[in-house]
Short mmCIF file of C-alpha atoms in Angstrom, two decimals:
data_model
loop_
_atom_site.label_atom_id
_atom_site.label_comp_id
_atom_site.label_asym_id
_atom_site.label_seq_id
_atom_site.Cartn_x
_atom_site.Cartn_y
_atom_site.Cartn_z
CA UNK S 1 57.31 -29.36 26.96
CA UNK S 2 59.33 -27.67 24.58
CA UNK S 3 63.12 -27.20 23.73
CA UNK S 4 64.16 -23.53 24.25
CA UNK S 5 66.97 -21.98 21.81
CA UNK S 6 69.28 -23.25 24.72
CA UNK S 7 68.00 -26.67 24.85
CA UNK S 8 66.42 -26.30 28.00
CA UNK S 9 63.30 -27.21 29.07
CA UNK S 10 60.74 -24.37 29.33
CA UNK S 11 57.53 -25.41 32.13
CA UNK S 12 54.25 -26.34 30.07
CA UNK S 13 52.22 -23.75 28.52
CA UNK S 14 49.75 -22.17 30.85
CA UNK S 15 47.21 -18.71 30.19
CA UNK S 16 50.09 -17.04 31.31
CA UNK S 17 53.30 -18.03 29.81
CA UNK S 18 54.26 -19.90 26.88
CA UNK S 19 57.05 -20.51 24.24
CA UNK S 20 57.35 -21.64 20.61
CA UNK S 21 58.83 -21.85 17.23
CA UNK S 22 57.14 -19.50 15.36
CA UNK S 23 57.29 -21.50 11.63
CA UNK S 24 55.50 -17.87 9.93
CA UNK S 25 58.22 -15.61 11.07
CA UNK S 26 61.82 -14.83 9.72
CA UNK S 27 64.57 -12.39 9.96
CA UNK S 28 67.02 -10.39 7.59
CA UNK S 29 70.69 -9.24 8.85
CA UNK S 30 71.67 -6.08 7.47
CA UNK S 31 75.61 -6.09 8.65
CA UNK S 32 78.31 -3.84 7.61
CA UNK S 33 79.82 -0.12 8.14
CA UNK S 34 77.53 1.53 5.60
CA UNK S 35 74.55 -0.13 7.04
CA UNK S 36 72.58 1.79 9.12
CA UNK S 37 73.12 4.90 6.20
CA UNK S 38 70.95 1.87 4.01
CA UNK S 39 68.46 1.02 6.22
CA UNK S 40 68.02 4.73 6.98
CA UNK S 41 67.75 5.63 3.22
CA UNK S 42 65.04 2.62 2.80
CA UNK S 43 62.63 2.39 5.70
CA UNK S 44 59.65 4.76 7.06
CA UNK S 45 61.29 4.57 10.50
CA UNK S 46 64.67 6.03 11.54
CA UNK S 47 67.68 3.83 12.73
CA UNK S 48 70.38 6.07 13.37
CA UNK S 49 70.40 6.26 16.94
CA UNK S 50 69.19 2.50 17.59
CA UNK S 51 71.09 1.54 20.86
CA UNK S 52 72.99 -1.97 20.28
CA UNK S 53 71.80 -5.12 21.93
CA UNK S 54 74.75 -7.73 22.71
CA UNK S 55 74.68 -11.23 22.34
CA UNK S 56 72.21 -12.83 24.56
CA UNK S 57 70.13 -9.58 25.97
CA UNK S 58 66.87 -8.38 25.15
CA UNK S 59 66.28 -4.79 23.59
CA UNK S 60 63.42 -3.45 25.18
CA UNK S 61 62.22 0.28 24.37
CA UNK S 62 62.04 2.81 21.52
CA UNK S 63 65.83 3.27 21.69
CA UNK S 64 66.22 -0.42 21.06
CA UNK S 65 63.98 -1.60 18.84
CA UNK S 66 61.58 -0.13 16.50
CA UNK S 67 58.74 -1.12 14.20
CA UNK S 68 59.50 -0.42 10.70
CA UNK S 69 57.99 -0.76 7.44
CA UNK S 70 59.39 -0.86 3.46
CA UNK S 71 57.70 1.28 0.96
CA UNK S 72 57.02 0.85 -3.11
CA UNK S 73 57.54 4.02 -4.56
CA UNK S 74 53.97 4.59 -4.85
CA UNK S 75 54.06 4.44 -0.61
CA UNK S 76 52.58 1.33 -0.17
CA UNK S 77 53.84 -1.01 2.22
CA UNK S 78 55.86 -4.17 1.01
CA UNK S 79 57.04 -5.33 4.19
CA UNK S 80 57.05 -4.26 8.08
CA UNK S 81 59.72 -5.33 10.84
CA UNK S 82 60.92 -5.38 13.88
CA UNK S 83 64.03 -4.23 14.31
CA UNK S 84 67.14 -4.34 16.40
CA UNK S 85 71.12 -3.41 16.74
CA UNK S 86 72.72 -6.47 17.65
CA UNK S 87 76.37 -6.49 16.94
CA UNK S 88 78.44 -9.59 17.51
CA UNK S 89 80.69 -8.41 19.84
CA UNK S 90 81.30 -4.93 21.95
CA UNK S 91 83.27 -3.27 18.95
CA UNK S 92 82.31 -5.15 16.03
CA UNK S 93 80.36 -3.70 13.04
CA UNK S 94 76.83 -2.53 12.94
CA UNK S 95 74.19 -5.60 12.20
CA UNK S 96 70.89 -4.29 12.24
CA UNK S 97 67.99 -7.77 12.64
CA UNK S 98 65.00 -7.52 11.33
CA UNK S 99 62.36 -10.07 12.02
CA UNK S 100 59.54 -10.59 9.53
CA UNK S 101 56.82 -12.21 7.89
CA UNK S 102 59.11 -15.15 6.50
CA UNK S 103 57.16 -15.66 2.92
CA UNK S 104 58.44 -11.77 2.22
CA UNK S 105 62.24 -12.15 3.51
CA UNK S 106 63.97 -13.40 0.67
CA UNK S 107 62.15 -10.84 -1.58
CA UNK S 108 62.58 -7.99 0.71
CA UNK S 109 66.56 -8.60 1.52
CA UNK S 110 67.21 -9.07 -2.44
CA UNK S 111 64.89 -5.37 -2.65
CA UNK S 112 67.31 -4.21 -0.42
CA UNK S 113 70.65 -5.45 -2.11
CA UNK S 114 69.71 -3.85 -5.23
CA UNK S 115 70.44 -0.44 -3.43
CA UNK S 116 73.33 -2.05 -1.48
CA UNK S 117 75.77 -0.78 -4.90
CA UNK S 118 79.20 0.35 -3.60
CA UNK S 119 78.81 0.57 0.25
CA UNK S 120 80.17 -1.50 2.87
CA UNK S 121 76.72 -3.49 3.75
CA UNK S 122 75.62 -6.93 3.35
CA UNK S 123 72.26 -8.07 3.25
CA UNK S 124 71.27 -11.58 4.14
CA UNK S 125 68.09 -13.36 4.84
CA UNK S 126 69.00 -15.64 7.52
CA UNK S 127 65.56 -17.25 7.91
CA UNK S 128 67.19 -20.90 6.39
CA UNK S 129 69.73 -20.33 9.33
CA UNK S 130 67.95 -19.26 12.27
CA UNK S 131 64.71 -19.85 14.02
CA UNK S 132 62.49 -17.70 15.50
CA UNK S 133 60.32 -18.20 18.50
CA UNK S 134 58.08 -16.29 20.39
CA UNK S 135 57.64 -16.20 24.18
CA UNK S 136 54.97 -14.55 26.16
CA UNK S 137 54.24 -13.81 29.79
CA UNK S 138 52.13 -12.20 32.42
CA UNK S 139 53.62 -10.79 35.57
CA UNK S 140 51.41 -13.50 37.21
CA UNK S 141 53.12 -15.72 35.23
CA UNK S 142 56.58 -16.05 37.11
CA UNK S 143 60.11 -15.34 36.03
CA UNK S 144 60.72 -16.58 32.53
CA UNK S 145 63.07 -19.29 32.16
CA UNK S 146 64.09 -18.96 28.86
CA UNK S 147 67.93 -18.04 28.36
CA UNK S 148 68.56 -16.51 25.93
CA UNK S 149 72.38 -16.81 25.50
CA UNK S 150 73.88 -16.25 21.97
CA UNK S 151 70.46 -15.26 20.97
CA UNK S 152 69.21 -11.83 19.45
CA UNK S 153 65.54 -10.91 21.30
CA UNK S 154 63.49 -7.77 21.02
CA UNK S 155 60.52 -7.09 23.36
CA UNK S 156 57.42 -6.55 21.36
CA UNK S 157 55.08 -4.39 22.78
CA UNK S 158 52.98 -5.16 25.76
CA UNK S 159 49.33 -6.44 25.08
CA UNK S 160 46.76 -5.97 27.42
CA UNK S 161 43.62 -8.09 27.48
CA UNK S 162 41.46 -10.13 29.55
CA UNK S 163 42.57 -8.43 32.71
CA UNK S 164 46.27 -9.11 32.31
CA UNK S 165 49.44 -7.33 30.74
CA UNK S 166 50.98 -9.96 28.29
CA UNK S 167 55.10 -9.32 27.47
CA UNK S 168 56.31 -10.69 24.32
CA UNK S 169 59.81 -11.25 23.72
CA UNK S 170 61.03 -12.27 19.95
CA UNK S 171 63.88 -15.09 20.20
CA UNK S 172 66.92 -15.74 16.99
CA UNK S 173 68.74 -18.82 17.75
CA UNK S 174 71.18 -20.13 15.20
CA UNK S 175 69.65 -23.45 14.08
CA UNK S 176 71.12 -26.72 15.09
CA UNK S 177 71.41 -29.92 13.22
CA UNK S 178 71.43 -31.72 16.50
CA UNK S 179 68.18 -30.34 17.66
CA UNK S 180 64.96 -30.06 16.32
CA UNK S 181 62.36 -27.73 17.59
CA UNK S 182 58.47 -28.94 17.83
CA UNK S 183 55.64 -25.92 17.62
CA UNK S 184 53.72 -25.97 20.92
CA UNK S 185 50.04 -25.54 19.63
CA UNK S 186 48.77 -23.83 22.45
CA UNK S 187 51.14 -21.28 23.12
CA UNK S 188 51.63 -20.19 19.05
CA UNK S 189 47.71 -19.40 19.55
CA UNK S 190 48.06 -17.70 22.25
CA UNK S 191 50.95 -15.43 20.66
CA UNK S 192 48.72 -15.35 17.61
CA UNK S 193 45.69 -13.99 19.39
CA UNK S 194 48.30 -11.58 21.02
CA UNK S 195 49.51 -10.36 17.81
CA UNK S 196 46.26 -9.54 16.49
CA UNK S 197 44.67 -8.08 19.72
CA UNK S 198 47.86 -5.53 19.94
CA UNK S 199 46.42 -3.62 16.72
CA UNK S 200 49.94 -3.64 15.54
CA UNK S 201 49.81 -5.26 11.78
CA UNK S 202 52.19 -7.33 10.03
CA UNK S 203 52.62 -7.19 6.62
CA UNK S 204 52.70 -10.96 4.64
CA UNK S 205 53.10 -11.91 1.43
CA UNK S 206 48.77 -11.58 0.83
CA UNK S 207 49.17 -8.14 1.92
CA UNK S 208 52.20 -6.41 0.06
CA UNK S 209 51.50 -3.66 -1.55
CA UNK S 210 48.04 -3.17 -0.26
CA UNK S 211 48.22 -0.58 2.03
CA UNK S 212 49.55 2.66 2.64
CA UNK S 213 51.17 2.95 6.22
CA UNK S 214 48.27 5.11 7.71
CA UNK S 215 45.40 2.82 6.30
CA UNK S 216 46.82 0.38 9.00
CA UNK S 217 47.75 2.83 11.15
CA UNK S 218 51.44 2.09 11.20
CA UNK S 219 51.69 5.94 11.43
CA UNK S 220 49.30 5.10 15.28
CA UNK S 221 51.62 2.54 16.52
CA UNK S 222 55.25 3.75 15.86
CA UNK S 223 56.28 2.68 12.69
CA UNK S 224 56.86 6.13 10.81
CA UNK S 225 59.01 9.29 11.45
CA UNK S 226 57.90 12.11 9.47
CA UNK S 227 61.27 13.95 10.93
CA UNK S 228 63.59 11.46 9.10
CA UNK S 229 64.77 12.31 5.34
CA UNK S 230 63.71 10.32 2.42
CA UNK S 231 62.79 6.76 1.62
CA UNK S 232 60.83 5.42 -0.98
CA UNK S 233 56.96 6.92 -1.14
CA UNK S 234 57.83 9.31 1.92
CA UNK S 235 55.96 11.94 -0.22
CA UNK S 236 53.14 10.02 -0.36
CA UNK S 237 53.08 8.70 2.91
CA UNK S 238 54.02 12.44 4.12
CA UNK S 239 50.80 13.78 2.01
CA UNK S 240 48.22 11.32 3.22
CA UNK S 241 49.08 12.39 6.79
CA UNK S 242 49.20 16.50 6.64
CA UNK S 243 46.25 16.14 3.91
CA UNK S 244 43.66 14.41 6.00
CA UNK S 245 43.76 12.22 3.44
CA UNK S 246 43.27 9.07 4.83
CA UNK S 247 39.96 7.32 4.11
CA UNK S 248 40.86 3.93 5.84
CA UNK S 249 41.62 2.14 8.80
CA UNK S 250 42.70 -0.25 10.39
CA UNK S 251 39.95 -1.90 13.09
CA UNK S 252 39.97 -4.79 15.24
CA UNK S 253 36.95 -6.91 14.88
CA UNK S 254 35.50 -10.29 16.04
CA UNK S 255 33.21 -13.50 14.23
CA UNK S 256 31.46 -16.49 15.54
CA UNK S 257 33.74 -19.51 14.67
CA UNK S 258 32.58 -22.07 12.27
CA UNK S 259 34.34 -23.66 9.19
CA UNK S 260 33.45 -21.10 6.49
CA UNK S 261 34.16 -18.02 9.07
CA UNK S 262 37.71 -19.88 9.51
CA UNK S 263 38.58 -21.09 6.02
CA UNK S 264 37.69 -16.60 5.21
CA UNK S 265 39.78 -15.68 8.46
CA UNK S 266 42.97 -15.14 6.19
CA UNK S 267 44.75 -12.29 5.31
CA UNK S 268 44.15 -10.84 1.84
CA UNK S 269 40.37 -11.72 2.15
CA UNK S 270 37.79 -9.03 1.02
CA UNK S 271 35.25 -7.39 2.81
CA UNK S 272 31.53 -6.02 1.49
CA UNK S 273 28.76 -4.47 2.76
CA UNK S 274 24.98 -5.70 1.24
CA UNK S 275 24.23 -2.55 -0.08
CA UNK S 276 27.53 -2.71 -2.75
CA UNK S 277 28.28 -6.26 -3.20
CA UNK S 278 30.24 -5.50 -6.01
CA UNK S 279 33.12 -3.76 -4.08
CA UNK S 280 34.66 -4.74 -1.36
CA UNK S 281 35.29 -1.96 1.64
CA UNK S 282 38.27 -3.37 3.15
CA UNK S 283 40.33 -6.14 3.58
CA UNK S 284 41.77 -9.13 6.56
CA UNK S 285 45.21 -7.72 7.60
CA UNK S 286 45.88 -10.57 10.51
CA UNK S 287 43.28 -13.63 12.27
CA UNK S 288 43.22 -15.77 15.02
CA UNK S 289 41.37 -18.09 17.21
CA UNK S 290 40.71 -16.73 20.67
CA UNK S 291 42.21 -19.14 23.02
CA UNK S 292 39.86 -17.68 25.63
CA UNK S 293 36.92 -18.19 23.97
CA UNK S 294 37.34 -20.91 20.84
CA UNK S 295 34.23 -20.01 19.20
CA UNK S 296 35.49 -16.87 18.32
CA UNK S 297 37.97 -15.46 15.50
CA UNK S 298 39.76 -11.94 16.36
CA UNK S 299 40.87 -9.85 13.27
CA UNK S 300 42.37 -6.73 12.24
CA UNK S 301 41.03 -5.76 9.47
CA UNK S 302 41.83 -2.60 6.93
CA UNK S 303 38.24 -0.90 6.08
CA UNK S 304 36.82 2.28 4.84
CA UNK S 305 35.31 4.51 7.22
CA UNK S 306 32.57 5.44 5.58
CA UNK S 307 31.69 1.60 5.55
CA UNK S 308 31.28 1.26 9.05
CA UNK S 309 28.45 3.99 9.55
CA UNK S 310 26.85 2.49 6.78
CA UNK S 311 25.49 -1.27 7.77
CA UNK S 312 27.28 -4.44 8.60
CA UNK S 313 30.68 -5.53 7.54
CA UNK S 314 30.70 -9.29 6.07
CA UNK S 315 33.37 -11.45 5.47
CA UNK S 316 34.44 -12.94 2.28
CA UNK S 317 31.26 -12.01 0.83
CA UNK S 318 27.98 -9.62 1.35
CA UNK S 319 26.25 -12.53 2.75
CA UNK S 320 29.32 -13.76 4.56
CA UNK S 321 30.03 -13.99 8.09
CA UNK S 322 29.26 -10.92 9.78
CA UNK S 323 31.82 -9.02 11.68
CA UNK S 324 31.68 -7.22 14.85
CA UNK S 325 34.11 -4.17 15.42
CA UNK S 326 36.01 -4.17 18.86
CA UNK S 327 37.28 -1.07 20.12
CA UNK S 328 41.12 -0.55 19.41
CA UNK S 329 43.89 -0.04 22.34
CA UNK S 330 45.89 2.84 21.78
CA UNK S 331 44.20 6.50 20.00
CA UNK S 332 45.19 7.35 16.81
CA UNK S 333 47.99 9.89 15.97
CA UNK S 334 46.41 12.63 14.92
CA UNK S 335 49.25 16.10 13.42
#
């Protein structure tokens, strides 16, 4: 059993439902007048017309929430996000949430303060202050009985896999001195495996800068409007799409379990092929353990196309673990 944001009890994690602290994720408040003209000016995805959440619903669809990602100038992506319009009352001010990969928030909000100059915006990473949690859920699985009062939740897009539609709901709760949440194991790999099976990537701090948006096909999934106006590296990111210029992908793949397949199962890790030992052809975007099936590790991986006409894909090293590529579960956007 574990404590929801409310202090309730939530019923014990089964395949198909489950709730948990999730200790790897964060969020940033952007609050203020002037800040949806920031965010706008900043991110690959627009913002504009984001629909506000209130206190204690869920925004669900692409008018509610959207997947966004943060750009060096040279287009490569520093951070990714979900984000949402929750204000804290009816008429108050804009505060745009965006959950992330919690070892980039304090570097990303103070990235974003430096352009904050004279408007009316704030930027704050709230990850010290509230927690984030992750619940999941079949249509098998019941009615969820999570509240979620005084909380701000997105819905995540739906996975689908092993015969079942999974819905994933992120959770901020202000954190409590009087309560203390405890991770249930099960259910944060279940999420985990969820996360990586959706071929959606999350950028963490191993990652930054890495990747421009289509080599993870952040362009495939949502994440950038090529009708919005400028942000940093648009004309890159802009160039590697009408170009054809994209030489790399993002892939889901799979690899037996075993210590040395799970101590390389981390993202940052570099992949090779036998025939060029010397240089890796891609790279582990996101891992985790299968609950279905514990002897095996799911991954998304980044990887040159080329590489995977050409032999085997190995992990960590050319004689590393080999990896076997999975098909992916949505077609990629093609202009």
């Amino acid at each position: 059993m574990n404590p929801s944001p409310e202090n309730k009890q939530m019923p014990s994690t089964s395949p198909t439902h489950g709730f948990t602290p999730l200790m790897e994720w964060g969020m940033i408040l952007v609050e203020g007048p002037d800040a949806a003209t920031l965010l706008q000016s900043q991110l690959s995805n627009s913002v504009i017309d984001l629909k506000r959440t209130l206190l204690g619903g869920v925004a669900q669809g692409s008018d509610s929430v959207r997947l966004v990602g943060y750009c060096s100038p040279k287009g490569r992506l520093l951070a990714s996000a979900w984000i949402g319009l929750f204000p804290e009352s009816a008429d108050g001010e804009d505060r745009f949430a965006l959950f992330i990969s919690k070892d980039i928030a304090a570097t990303t909000a103070k990235r974003l303060s430096m352009y904050v100059l004279r408007s009316k915006v704030k930027v704050l990473d709230a990850s010290s202050d509230w927690e984030v949690y992750g619940s999941y859920q079949t249509e098998q699985g019941g009615k969820s009985t999570t509240e979620h009062q005084n909380t701000l939740s997105l819905r995540m897009p739906d996975v689908f896999t092993g015969n079942q539609s999974f819905k994933r709901i992120l959770i901020a709760q202000k954190k409590s001195e009087t309560s203390e949440s405890s991770v249930d194991e099960s259910a944060l790999m279940q999420w985990n495996s969820l996360e990586v099976l959706s071929a959606i990537p999350r950028i963490v701090l191993a990652t930054q800068e890495q990747f421009v948006p289509q080599m993870i096909n952040f362009e495939s999934v949502a994440g950038v409007d090529f009708k919005k106006g400028c942000y940093p590296g648009q004309e890159i990111v802009a160039r590697s799409q009408y170009r054809g210029a994209v030489k790399r992908r993002l892939q889901l793949a799979h690899t037996n379990s075993n210590a040395s397949a799970l101590e390389l199962s981390k993202p940052g890790m570099e992949l090779f092929q036998p025939s060029d030992a010397d240089q890796p052809c891609g790279m582990v975007v996101l891992a985790a353990i299968n609950p279905e099936n514990l002897d095996r590790i799911d991954l998304q991986i980044e990887c040159k196309l080329d590489a995977l006409e050409n032999g085997e894909i190995h992990l960590g090293a050319s004689d590393g673990p080999v990896l076997k590529i999975d098909p992916l579960p949505y077609p990629l956007l093609e202009i």
